[in-house]
Coordinates of C-alpha atoms and ligand atoms in Angstrom, one line a residue:
M1 CA 22.4 -19.6 -14.4
T2 CA 26.5 -19.3 -12.9
D3 CA 27.7 -21.4 -15.4
T4 CA 26.7 -19.3 -18.1
F5 CA 29.3 -16.6 -17.4
Y6 CA 32.6 -15.8 -15.4
T7 CA 33.9 -12.9 -14.2
V8 CA 37.2 -11.9 -14.1
T9 CA 39.0 -8.5 -12.1
P10 CA 42.5 -7.8 -11.6
S11 CA 42.8 -10.3 -9.0
G12 CA 41.3 -13.1 -10.2
V13 CA 37.6 -14.7 -10.9
A14 CA 35.2 -13.2 -8.5
V15 CA 31.7 -13.6 -8.0
A16 CA 29.3 -11.1 -9.6
A17 CA 27.3 -9.9 -7.2
D18 CA 30.2 -8.6 -5.2
L19 CA 30.7 -5.5 -7.7
G20 CA 27.3 -3.7 -6.7
D21 CA 26.0 -1.5 -9.6
T22 CA 27.4 -1.8 -12.8
V23 CA 28.7 0.1 -16.4
I24 CA 29.1 -2.5 -19.1
A25 CA 30.3 -2.4 -22.8
L26 CA 29.6 -5.0 -24.8
G27 CA 31.1 -6.2 -28.0
S28 CA 33.5 -8.9 -29.1
F29 CA 36.6 -6.8 -28.3
D30 CA 38.6 -9.1 -30.9
G31 CA 42.4 -7.8 -30.8
V32 CA 41.2 -4.8 -28.2
H33 CA 42.3 -2.5 -30.8
A34 CA 41.8 1.8 -31.3
A35 CA 38.0 1.6 -31.3
H36 CA 37.8 -0.4 -28.1
H37 CA 39.6 1.7 -26.3
A38 CA 37.8 4.6 -27.3
L39 CA 35.0 2.9 -26.3
I40 CA 36.5 1.6 -22.8
G41 CA 37.5 5.3 -22.2
E42 CA 33.3 6.3 -22.6
T43 CA 32.6 3.4 -20.6
L44 CA 35.2 4.6 -17.8
S45 CA 33.8 7.7 -18.0
L46 CA 30.0 7.3 -17.6
G47 CA 31.1 4.4 -14.7
R48 CA 32.7 7.7 -12.8
K49 CA 30.1 9.8 -13.8
L50 CA 27.4 7.2 -12.2
G51 CA 29.5 6.4 -9.1
V52 CA 29.6 2.7 -10.2
K53 CA 32.2 -0.1 -11.5
T54 CA 32.9 -1.1 -14.8
G55 CA 33.3 -3.8 -17.0
V56 CA 33.3 -5.4 -20.6
W57 CA 30.7 -8.1 -21.3
C58 CA 32.1 -10.7 -24.3
F59 CA 32.2 -14.5 -25.0
S60 CA 34.6 -16.7 -24.5
T61 CA 34.2 -17.4 -28.4
L62 CA 33.4 -15.0 -31.5
P63 CA 30.0 -15.1 -31.7
A64 CA 30.6 -14.2 -35.3
N65 CA 32.4 -18.0 -35.5
S66 CA 29.4 -20.0 -34.6
L67 CA 27.5 -19.7 -37.6
R68 CA 30.9 -20.1 -40.0
K69 CA 32.2 -23.1 -41.7
E70 CA 35.4 -21.0 -42.5
K71 CA 36.3 -19.6 -39.0
L72 CA 37.6 -15.9 -38.9
P73 CA 41.3 -15.8 -37.4
M74 CA 41.6 -13.6 -33.9
L75 CA 43.8 -11.3 -33.3
C76 CA 44.2 -12.1 -29.6
S77 CA 44.0 -14.9 -27.5
L78 CA 40.5 -14.7 -24.7
D79 CA 43.4 -14.3 -21.7
E80 CA 45.1 -11.7 -23.9
K81 CA 42.2 -9.8 -24.0
I82 CA 41.2 -10.0 -20.7
E83 CA 44.7 -8.9 -20.1
L84 CA 44.7 -5.6 -22.3
L85 CA 40.9 -4.7 -21.3
L86 CA 41.9 -4.5 -17.6
S87 CA 44.7 -2.6 -18.4
L88 CA 42.6 -0.4 -19.2
G89 CA 41.2 0.2 -16.0
L90 CA 38.0 -1.8 -15.9
D91 CA 37.3 -3.5 -12.8
F92 CA 36.3 -6.8 -14.5
V93 CA 35.7 -8.6 -17.8
A94 CA 32.8 -11.1 -18.0
V95 CA 33.2 -13.7 -20.1
G96 CA 30.0 -15.4 -21.3
D97 CA 29.3 -19.1 -22.8
F98 CA 28.1 -18.2 -26.4
S99 CA 26.8 -21.7 -26.6
Q100 CA 24.0 -21.1 -23.8
L101 CA 23.3 -18.0 -24.4
C102 CA 22.7 -17.7 -28.2
S103 CA 19.4 -18.6 -27.1
Y104 CA 18.7 -15.9 -24.9
S105 CA 16.3 -12.9 -27.0
P106 CA 18.3 -9.6 -26.5
E107 CA 15.1 -8.5 -23.6
D108 CA 16.1 -11.7 -21.7
F109 CA 19.9 -11.0 -21.6
I110 CA 19.5 -7.6 -20.4
E111 CA 17.0 -8.3 -17.7
N112 CA 18.8 -11.9 -16.7
V113 CA 21.9 -11.2 -17.7
L114 CA 23.2 -7.9 -17.4
K115 CA 20.4 -6.5 -15.3
K116 CA 19.7 -9.1 -12.6
E117 CA 23.7 -10.7 -12.3
L118 CA 25.5 -7.9 -13.5
N119 CA 23.7 -5.2 -11.6
C120 CA 24.2 -3.3 -14.5
I121 CA 22.9 0.5 -14.8
G122 CA 24.5 1.9 -17.8
C123 CA 26.1 0.2 -21.1
A124 CA 28.3 1.5 -23.5
C125 CA 29.0 -0.4 -27.1
G126 CA 30.1 0.3 -31.1
F127 CA 27.2 1.4 -33.3
N128 CA 26.8 -2.0 -35.5
H129 CA 26.6 -3.6 -32.4
R130 CA 24.4 -6.7 -32.4
F131 CA 23.2 -9.2 -30.2
G132 CA 20.6 -11.7 -28.6
K133 CA 19.0 -14.2 -30.3
G134 CA 19.3 -13.9 -34.1
G135 CA 21.6 -11.0 -33.8
V136 CA 18.0 -8.4 -33.6
G137 CA 19.7 -6.6 -30.6
S138 CA 21.0 -3.3 -31.5
P139 CA 22.3 -0.1 -29.6
E140 CA 18.9 1.0 -29.4
T141 CA 17.8 -2.2 -27.5
L142 CA 20.1 -1.1 -25.2
V143 CA 18.8 2.7 -24.5
R144 CA 15.2 1.5 -24.5
A145 CA 16.4 -0.8 -21.5
F146 CA 18.9 1.7 -20.0
G147 CA 17.7 5.2 -20.7
E148 CA 19.7 7.9 -23.4
E149 CA 21.5 9.2 -20.5
N150 CA 22.9 5.8 -19.4
T151 CA 24.0 4.5 -22.7
V152 CA 26.7 5.2 -25.0
I153 CA 26.8 4.2 -29.0
M154 CA 29.9 4.6 -29.9
P155 CA 30.1 6.4 -33.6
E156 CA 32.7 4.8 -36.5
F157 CA 36.3 5.2 -35.8
T158 CA 38.9 5.9 -38.2
L159 CA 42.5 5.7 -38.5
L160 CA 44.9 5.8 -42.0
S161 CA 41.4 7.2 -43.5
K162 CA 39.9 3.2 -42.4
T163 CA 37.4 1.9 -40.1
V164 CA 39.1 0.6 -37.5
S165 CA 37.7 -3.0 -37.0
S166 CA 38.9 -6.3 -36.0
T167 CA 38.1 -7.5 -40.1
V168 CA 39.8 -4.3 -41.2
I169 CA 43.0 -5.4 -39.0
R170 CA 43.0 -9.2 -39.9
E171 CA 43.0 -8.2 -43.3
L172 CA 46.1 -5.7 -42.7
I173 CA 47.8 -8.7 -41.0
S174 CA 47.2 -11.3 -43.4
A175 CA 48.6 -8.8 -46.2
G176 CA 52.1 -8.0 -43.6
D177 CA 50.9 -4.4 -42.9
V178 CA 52.0 -5.2 -39.5
S179 CA 53.0 -1.6 -39.3
S180 CA 49.3 -0.1 -40.2
A181 CA 48.0 -2.9 -37.7
A182 CA 50.2 -1.4 -35.0
V183 CA 48.6 2.1 -35.9
M184 CA 45.1 0.5 -35.0
L185 CA 45.8 -2.0 -32.0
K186 CA 47.6 0.3 -30.7
R187 CA 50.9 -1.8 -30.3
S188 CA 52.8 -4.3 -32.4
Y189 CA 50.7 -7.2 -33.5
S190 CA 52.7 -9.8 -31.4
L191 CA 53.0 -13.5 -30.7
K192 CA 53.5 -14.8 -27.1
G193 CA 54.4 -18.9 -26.7
E194 CA 56.6 -21.3 -25.8
V195 CA 60.3 -21.8 -27.5
L196 CA 59.9 -25.1 -29.1
Q197 CA 62.5 -27.4 -29.7
G198 CA 63.7 -27.1 -33.6
K199 CA 66.1 -29.1 -35.4
H200 CA 69.6 -27.0 -34.4
L201 CA 69.6 -26.3 -37.8
G202 CA 69.9 -22.7 -37.4
R203 CA 72.9 -23.1 -35.4
K204 CA 74.6 -24.6 -37.4
L205 CA 73.9 -22.1 -40.0
G206 CA 75.8 -19.7 -37.5
F207 CA 72.2 -18.1 -36.8
P208 CA 70.5 -20.2 -33.1
T209 CA 67.2 -19.3 -33.7
A210 CA 63.9 -19.5 -31.4
N211 CA 60.9 -21.6 -33.0
Q212 CA 57.4 -20.7 -32.3
R213 CA 53.8 -21.9 -33.3
F214 CA 51.1 -20.0 -33.5
P215 CA 47.9 -21.3 -31.5
D216 CA 45.2 -22.6 -33.6
G217 CA 42.5 -20.1 -34.5
I218 CA 44.9 -17.2 -34.2
A219 CA 46.0 -14.9 -37.2
V220 CA 48.8 -15.4 -39.1
P221 CA 50.9 -12.6 -40.5
K222 CA 51.5 -13.4 -44.0
Y223 CA 54.6 -15.3 -44.9
G224 CA 58.0 -13.5 -44.9
I225 CA 60.8 -12.1 -42.6
Y226 CA 59.9 -8.9 -40.4
A227 CA 61.7 -6.5 -37.8
T228 CA 60.8 -7.9 -34.1
L229 CA 60.7 -7.1 -31.0
C230 CA 61.4 -9.4 -28.6
T231 CA 61.0 -9.8 -25.1
T232 CA 62.2 -12.5 -23.3
A233 CA 61.3 -14.2 -20.1
D234 CA 63.4 -11.8 -17.5
G235 CA 61.5 -8.9 -19.4
K236 CA 64.1 -7.7 -21.4
K237 CA 63.5 -6.6 -24.8
H238 CA 65.8 -7.2 -27.7
A239 CA 66.0 -6.2 -31.6
A240 CA 65.4 -9.5 -33.7
V241 CA 64.5 -10.6 -36.8
S242 CA 61.6 -13.6 -37.6
N243 CA 60.3 -15.5 -40.3
I244 CA 56.7 -16.3 -40.6
G245 CA 56.5 -19.7 -42.7
I246 CA 57.2 -23.0 -44.0
R247 CA 61.1 -22.6 -45.2
P248 CA 61.0 -23.9 -48.8
T249 CA 64.7 -24.2 -48.5
I250 CA 65.0 -26.7 -45.8
I251 CA 61.7 -28.4 -46.5
D252 CA 61.8 -32.2 -46.6
G253 CA 59.6 -35.2 -46.9
S254 CA 59.5 -35.2 -43.2
D255 CA 58.6 -32.1 -42.5
T256 CA 55.2 -31.2 -41.9
H257 CA 54.1 -27.7 -43.5
A258 CA 53.2 -26.3 -40.1
V259 CA 53.9 -22.6 -40.1
N260 CA 56.4 -22.0 -38.2
C261 CA 57.8 -18.7 -36.4
E262 CA 61.4 -19.0 -36.3
T263 CA 63.0 -16.1 -34.7
Y264 CA 66.9 -14.7 -34.6
I265 CA 67.5 -12.3 -31.9
H266 CA 70.3 -9.6 -32.0
D267 CA 73.4 -10.2 -29.9
F268 CA 72.0 -12.7 -28.0
N269 CA 72.8 -16.3 -26.9
Q270 CA 71.0 -17.8 -24.0
N271 CA 69.2 -21.0 -23.9
I272 CA 65.5 -20.2 -23.5
Y273 CA 64.0 -23.7 -25.2
G274 CA 60.5 -23.7 -23.0
E275 CA 60.6 -20.3 -21.8
I276 CA 57.5 -17.9 -23.1
L277 CA 58.8 -15.4 -25.3
T278 CA 56.8 -12.7 -26.8
V279 CA 57.7 -11.4 -30.6
E280 CA 56.2 -8.2 -31.5
F281 CA 56.1 -7.7 -35.6
C282 CA 57.3 -4.1 -36.3
E283 CA 57.6 -3.8 -40.2
Y284 CA 58.0 -6.2 -42.9
L285 CA 60.9 -6.9 -44.6
R286 CA 60.6 -9.4 -47.5
E287 CA 58.6 -12.4 -49.1
E288 CA 60.0 -16.0 -47.7
K289 CA 61.7 -17.4 -50.9
K290 CA 63.6 -20.6 -51.7
F291 CA 67.1 -20.3 -51.9
D292 CA 69.3 -22.3 -54.3
S293 CA 71.8 -22.9 -51.5
V294 CA 72.2 -22.9 -47.8
E295 CA 74.8 -20.6 -48.0
S296 CA 72.8 -17.7 -50.0
L297 CA 70.4 -18.3 -47.1
R298 CA 72.9 -17.8 -44.8
Q299 CA 73.9 -14.3 -46.3
Q300 CA 70.3 -13.6 -46.6
I301 CA 69.5 -13.7 -43.3
S302 CA 72.7 -11.8 -41.9
R303 CA 71.5 -9.1 -44.5
D304 CA 67.8 -9.2 -42.7
L305 CA 69.5 -8.8 -39.2
E306 CA 71.1 -5.6 -40.8
G307 CA 67.5 -4.4 -42.5
S308 CA 65.9 -5.3 -39.1
L309 CA 68.4 -3.6 -37.1
S310 CA 68.1 -0.1 -39.2
Y311 CA 64.6 -0.1 -39.3
F312 CA 64.6 0.3 -35.6
E313 CA 68.0 2.7 -35.4
R314 CA 65.3 4.6 -38.3
S315 CA 61.8 4.6 -36.1
G316 CA 64.1 5.0 -32.8
S317 CA 61.6 2.6 -31.4
L318 CA 64.6 0.8 -29.4
I319 CA 65.0 2.2 -26.0
Ligands
RBF401 N1 63.9 -20.2 -44.9 C1 63.6 -20.1 -46.3 O1 63.6 -21.2 -46.9 N2 63.4 -19.4 -47.1 C2 63.9 -17.9 -46.5 O2 63.3 -16.7 -47.1 C3 63.9 -17.5 -45.1 N3 64.5 -16.4 -44.7 C4 64.8 -16.3 -43.2 C5 65.3 -15.6 -42.8 C6 65.4 -15.2 -41.1 C7 65.8 -13.6 -40.7 C8 65.5 -16.6 -40.4 C9 66.0 -16.3 -39.0 C10 65.0 -17.9 -40.9 C11 64.7 -18.0 -42.1 N4 64.6 -19.0 -43.3 C12 64.3 -18.9 -44.5 C13 64.6 -20.3 -42.2 C14 66.0 -21.1 -42.0 O3 65.1 -21.6 -43.4 C15 65.7 -21.5 -41.1 O4 66.6 -20.7 -40.0 C16 67.3 -22.6 -40.7 O5 67.1 -23.5 -41.8 C17 67.1 -23.5 -39.9 O6 66.3 -23.5 -39.4
MG402 MG1 33.1 -4.8 -34.0

């Protein structure tokens, strides 16, 4: 049983039995968005009322992807998900192995995992949550197992006149609408990753840039230029402008068409190759285009930087 899931607490991986009785929120929690925040808020309240620890149950992969050929891109990595969830004040996140647990009926999952392993005495989930073999478990199944009093069913949650869901946020991001996505995520969509050795072409252009790749399986915003905020390894935030795409102006036969995120950081000239950089996508500025000359691309990049800075001035999101 122990290799079917593990439990993470703010101080590291823990033994589930040491948690005592618990209240658990169930879901996929992709992106840890505003509706998830509301659900976790209810979970914390129920935990306080019952005087027990609170946690989340999720899987290491998206169950929705197990039956799909065309995988849904994820809004965050598992590590980011755990970090975001714990930052909301939960005591633990239990991470299950979907391939081992997908054959459990809802009742078996509740009895053998939630109750026996995690000492669960109350739970919370979204109104449309489904779980267990064949997805036949529903919020009502949880009410039967834990009682009306100890089960929270979160109704639909609306922002910008839309239901907040990972699906809607994926659509916004792939349409480049990162500002609406940010309202639903309660933070900007971001890319956290190593700064890769580029071809140093940017430097020759007069714009030294930081190149990053989106990890496999992670949602890539619409190709284009974005006003971004960068957090460097020293924790400092900088205004920046980023290009997501394939750089049609400079691409040649030797180039793979791998998607690149290339960032020019305002007023910055440190060497950050190999460091971890977080890029927050704040506002879509324009489409990625093929320019007739490197010189016209250079002039455009300089206008892009102005566009980004004036966005941050208007929105007041710097400092
Ligand atoms: N490359 C393009 O081919 N088309 C673009 O529209 C484009 N816009 C960019 C905007 C910014 C703000 C930055 C930093 C880069 C952009 N690039 C674009 C990538 C550019 O080709 C690249 O920085 C240099 O070729 C050096 O790698
Ligand atoms: Mg959902």
